[in-house]
Tab-separated table of C-alpha atoms in Angstrom:
chain	number	residue	atom	x	y	z
A	40	GLN	CA	42.430	1.158	42.790
A	41	LYS	CA	41.962	3.227	45.922
A	42	GLU	CA	38.629	3.288	47.716
A	43	VAL	CA	38.517	7.086	47.531
A	44	GLU	CA	39.867	8.960	44.526
A	45	GLN	CA	40.642	12.644	44.434
A	46	ASP	CA	42.289	14.738	41.736
A	47	PRO	CA	45.616	15.853	43.226
A	48	GLY	CA	45.710	19.148	41.330
A	49	PRO	CA	47.207	21.629	41.804
A	50	LEU	CA	44.136	23.702	41.082
A	51	SER	CA	44.944	27.371	40.516
A	52	VAL	CA	42.157	29.971	40.514
A	53	PRO	CA	41.947	33.763	40.765
A	54	GLU	CA	40.662	35.379	43.932
A	55	GLY	CA	36.872	35.534	43.999
A	56	ALA	CA	36.376	32.447	41.847
A	57	ILE	CA	34.055	29.581	42.699
A	58	VAL	CA	36.045	26.444	43.405
A	59	SER	CA	34.751	22.928	42.928
A	60	LEU	CA	36.561	20.036	44.597
A	61	ASN	CA	35.460	16.458	44.071
A	62	CYS	CA	35.930	12.900	45.242
A	63	THR	CA	34.641	9.592	43.973
A	64	TYR	CA	34.481	6.439	46.005
A	65	SER	CA	33.830	2.785	45.425
A	66	ASN	CA	32.499	1.493	48.759
A	67	SER	CA	28.744	1.992	48.917
A	68	ALA	CA	28.827	1.355	52.677
A	69	PHE	CA	30.268	4.809	53.357
A	70	GLN	CA	27.670	6.892	55.188
A	71	TYR	CA	29.538	9.856	56.652
A	72	PHE	CA	31.436	12.284	54.459
A	73	MET	CA	33.846	14.978	55.530
A	74	TRP	CA	36.034	17.656	54.058
A	75	TYR	CA	39.262	18.661	55.740
A	76	ARG	CA	41.612	21.511	54.946
A	77	GLN	CA	45.325	21.115	55.556
A	78	TYR	CA	47.783	23.959	55.485
A	79	SER	CA	51.463	23.256	54.971
A	80	ARG	CA	53.088	21.751	58.071
A	81	LYS	CA	49.774	21.594	59.928
A	82	GLY	CA	47.303	18.848	60.762
A	83	PRO	CA	44.001	18.604	58.851
A	84	GLU	CA	41.172	20.852	60.024
A	85	LEU	CA	37.549	19.749	59.688
A	86	LEU	CA	35.513	22.019	57.398
A	87	MET	CA	32.268	20.175	56.799
A	88	TYR	CA	30.655	16.862	57.484
A	89	THR	CA	27.544	15.370	55.932
A	90	TYR	CA	25.566	12.275	56.682
A	91	SER	CA	24.221	10.404	53.646
A	92	SER	CA	23.081	12.241	50.492
A	93	GLY	CA	22.210	15.897	50.235
A	94	ASN	CA	23.649	19.368	50.546
A	95	LYS	CA	25.039	21.272	53.495
A	96	GLU	CA	26.056	24.904	53.545
A	97	ASP	CA	28.322	26.754	55.965
A	98	GLY	CA	29.274	30.286	55.025
A	99	ARG	CA	31.222	30.211	51.770
A	100	PHE	CA	31.388	26.415	51.780
A	101	THR	CA	28.823	23.967	50.404
A	102	ALA	CA	29.195	20.208	50.599
A	103	GLN	CA	27.225	17.904	48.325
A	104	VAL	CA	26.876	14.142	48.511
A	105	ASP	CA	25.401	12.001	45.749
A	106	LYS	CA	25.431	8.445	47.037
A	107	SER	CA	23.815	7.066	43.883
A	108	SER	CA	26.822	8.244	41.882
A	109	LYS	CA	29.320	7.720	44.725
A	110	TYR	CA	30.434	11.299	44.261
A	111	ILE	CA	30.971	14.120	46.731
A	112	SER	CA	31.808	17.751	46.156
A	113	LEU	CA	32.932	20.799	48.062
A	114	PHE	CA	32.210	24.235	46.642
A	115	ILE	CA	33.995	27.342	47.837
A	116	ARG	CA	32.432	30.649	46.887
A	117	ASP	CA	34.329	33.940	46.699
A	118	SER	CA	37.633	32.138	47.139
A	119	GLN	CA	40.375	33.957	49.042
A	120	PRO	CA	44.168	33.588	49.037
A	121	SER	CA	43.809	32.267	52.594
A	122	ASP	CA	41.888	29.301	51.138
A	123	SER	CA	45.123	28.118	49.524
A	124	ALA	CA	45.704	24.704	51.085
A	125	THR	CA	45.267	21.010	50.440
A	126	TYR	CA	41.682	19.814	50.666
A	127	LEU	CA	41.050	16.240	51.727
A	128	CYS	CA	37.820	14.342	51.506
A	129	ALA	CA	37.254	11.617	54.070
A	130	MET	CA	34.570	9.011	54.659
A	131	ARG	CA	33.570	6.389	57.139
A	132	ILE	CA	31.101	3.559	57.312
A	133	GLY	CA	29.686	3.774	60.792
A	134	ALA	CA	29.934	6.021	63.779
A	135	GLY	CA	33.464	4.909	64.628
A	136	ASN	CA	36.564	6.928	63.887
A	137	MET	CA	38.196	4.938	61.127
A	138	LEU	CA	38.362	7.453	58.284
A	139	THR	CA	39.294	6.667	54.699
A	140	PHE	CA	40.847	9.680	53.017
A	141	GLY	CA	41.240	10.782	49.441
A	142	GLY	CA	44.710	11.792	48.355
A	143	GLY	CA	43.968	15.504	48.638
A	144	THR	CA	43.683	18.349	46.125
A	145	ARG	CA	46.098	21.219	46.368
A	146	LEU	CA	44.325	24.541	45.808
A	147	MET	CA	46.054	27.827	45.053
A	148	VAL	CA	44.036	31.048	45.054
A	149	LYS	CA	45.949	33.880	43.424
A	150	PRO	CA	45.341	37.535	44.460
B	292	LYS	CA	40.327	24.740	74.989
B	293	ALA	CA	43.823	23.694	74.050
B	294	GLY	CA	44.059	21.627	70.887
B	295	VAL	CA	45.597	18.237	70.317
B	296	THR	CA	49.300	18.265	71.078
B	297	GLN	CA	51.894	15.881	69.734
B	298	THR	CA	55.474	15.384	70.815
B	299	PRO	CA	58.048	15.456	69.501
B	300	ARG	CA	57.303	17.498	66.392
B	301	TYR	CA	60.339	16.219	64.501
B	302	LEU	CA	62.329	13.043	64.868
B	303	ILE	CA	65.224	11.460	62.998
B	304	LYS	CA	65.964	7.779	63.469
B	305	THR	CA	67.960	5.117	61.671
B	306	ARG	CA	66.758	1.825	60.251
B	307	GLY	CA	66.227	-0.868	62.843
B	308	GLN	CA	65.618	1.518	65.715
B	309	GLN	CA	62.301	1.948	67.457
B	310	VAL	CA	60.395	5.129	68.172
B	311	THR	CA	57.607	6.263	70.502
B	312	LEU	CA	55.340	9.175	69.651
B	313	SER	CA	53.042	10.884	72.108
B	314	CYS	CA	49.633	12.500	71.755
B	315	SER	CA	47.639	14.523	74.277
B	316	PRO	CA	43.977	14.835	73.250
B	317	ILE	CA	41.671	17.780	73.762
B	318	SER	CA	40.472	17.856	77.354
B	319	GLY	CA	37.413	15.655	77.742
B	320	HIS	CA	37.987	13.671	74.554
B	321	ARG	CA	38.203	9.940	75.153
B	322	SER	CA	38.939	8.692	71.657
B	323	VAL	CA	42.366	9.010	70.076
B	324	SER	CA	43.145	7.888	66.538
B	325	TRP	CA	46.470	7.706	64.740
B	326	TYR	CA	47.134	8.218	61.046
B	327	GLN	CA	50.186	8.008	58.816
B	328	GLN	CA	50.535	10.573	56.016
B	329	THR	CA	52.966	10.058	53.135
B	330	PRO	CA	53.143	11.686	49.683
B	331	GLY	CA	52.546	8.354	47.975
B	332	GLN	CA	49.790	6.817	50.091
B	333	GLY	CA	48.205	9.903	51.594
B	334	LEU	CA	46.520	9.694	54.977
B	335	GLN	CA	46.041	6.154	56.230
B	336	PHE	CA	44.347	5.045	59.417
B	337	LEU	CA	46.564	3.193	61.903
B	338	PHE	CA	44.386	2.560	64.948
B	339	GLU	CA	41.930	4.087	67.387
B	340	TYR	CA	41.841	3.886	71.156
B	341	PHE	CA	38.862	4.567	73.366
B	342	SER	CA	38.925	4.264	77.131
B	343	GLU	CA	42.309	2.532	77.026
B	344	THR	CA	41.082	-0.131	74.565
B	345	GLN	CA	41.904	-0.460	70.894
B	346	ARG	CA	38.585	-0.012	69.100
B	347	ASN	CA	39.652	-0.081	65.443
B	348	LYS	CA	42.786	-1.096	63.595
B	349	GLY	CA	43.986	-0.283	60.098
B	350	ASN	CA	45.998	-2.439	57.749
B	351	PHE	CA	49.497	-1.937	59.102
B	352	PRO	CA	52.051	-4.537	60.244
B	353	GLY	CA	52.467	-5.511	63.864
B	354	ARG	CA	55.535	-3.272	64.144
B	355	PHE	CA	53.047	-0.458	64.662
B	356	SER	CA	51.420	-0.504	68.069
B	357	GLY	CA	49.797	1.892	70.436
B	358	ARG	CA	48.277	2.347	73.811
B	359	GLN	CA	46.123	4.765	75.719
B	360	PHE	CA	46.422	5.786	79.327
B	361	SER	CA	43.689	6.454	81.870
B	362	ASN	CA	43.987	10.222	81.245
B	363	SER	CA	43.297	9.552	77.504
B	364	ARG	CA	46.826	10.428	76.452
B	365	SER	CA	48.097	8.022	73.836
B	366	GLU	CA	51.395	6.759	72.537
B	367	MET	CA	52.243	4.910	69.393
B	368	ASN	CA	55.346	2.833	68.913
B	369	VAL	CA	57.067	1.688	65.760
B	370	SER	CA	59.668	-1.028	66.147
B	371	THR	CA	62.398	-2.075	63.720
B	372	LEU	CA	62.071	1.096	61.665
B	373	GLU	CA	62.207	0.899	57.876
B	374	LEU	CA	62.932	3.664	55.381
B	375	GLY	CA	59.307	3.508	54.289
B	376	ASP	CA	58.153	4.485	57.764
B	377	SER	CA	59.291	8.044	57.099
B	378	ALA	CA	56.071	10.015	57.296
B	379	LEU	CA	53.997	12.543	59.143
B	380	TYR	CA	52.208	10.790	61.989
B	381	LEU	CA	48.979	12.487	62.948
B	382	CYS	CA	46.914	12.033	66.046
B	383	ALA	CA	43.250	12.980	66.232
B	384	SER	CA	41.005	13.148	69.247
B	385	SER	CA	37.249	13.128	69.153
B	386	SER	CA	34.111	13.464	71.146
B	387	PRO	CA	30.511	12.831	70.118
B	388	VAL	CA	28.664	15.869	68.792
B	389	THR	CA	25.173	16.294	70.161
B	390	SER	CA	22.421	17.613	67.977
B	391	GLY	CA	18.895	18.251	69.142
B	392	GLY	CA	19.485	16.203	72.270
B	393	ALA	CA	20.643	13.134	70.346
B	394	VAL	CA	24.271	12.030	70.357
B	395	SER	CA	25.647	12.236	66.858
B	396	VAL	CA	28.851	11.019	65.355
B	397	ASP	CA	32.303	11.800	66.627
B	398	THR	CA	34.106	14.759	65.112
B	399	GLN	CA	37.864	14.337	64.878
B	400	TYR	CA	40.325	17.115	65.611
B	401	PHE	CA	43.882	16.632	64.415
B	402	GLY	CA	47.141	17.607	66.018
B	403	PRO	CA	50.037	19.141	64.076
B	404	GLY	CA	51.747	15.789	63.651
B	405	THR	CA	55.176	14.329	64.271
B	406	ARG	CA	57.497	14.299	61.271
B	407	LEU	CA	59.518	11.081	61.405
B	408	THR	CA	62.524	10.662	59.150
B	409	VAL	CA	64.194	7.250	58.959
B	410	LEU	CA	67.730	7.220	57.585
């Protein structure tokens, strides 16, 4: 079993929908949680990062961390076709740069 | 600021050969990390270099090695290539993010990757 699990999708939604992307993890030592977006043939791009439990909002994006359940979420409001990409969750234990990634969820937003 | 650059972007090698990939970090970034991305295993951490020293290492065989130069540019080398080494190799550079006067955690910025195909 992988340390970080993520539904691979694909997840197909109509434009304007609210999207919910999720990851579960098994290592309770993870403290920092990130969401990356990766377009085809590009490197991942950092969207959000959160330290420990709680919510964080940035524009149309909201990241939630529930450490008691070992569950993190990314919500995208008013989804756009340009949001079509693979979304990767990532986590790390300390302040170093060794990230553990989920497998990624492919999102398709249809006009 | 220019982003992270990786060269070459595409590479085709045969089994048994070795390969060297190059990464130029964002100006001012001192940490460079390498990741391997495959459809089956996803993104996996290879190693991280900071100030020319390896700071972290993932669970990969010794055929995978790297180094960092005094200008923070980094190279990774894979010797005795195997078919399973075919992957997208990503480099990420980072610098601590300050918040309210306190140094926070590093934020990693990825390059476009080098697509390695082993025949």
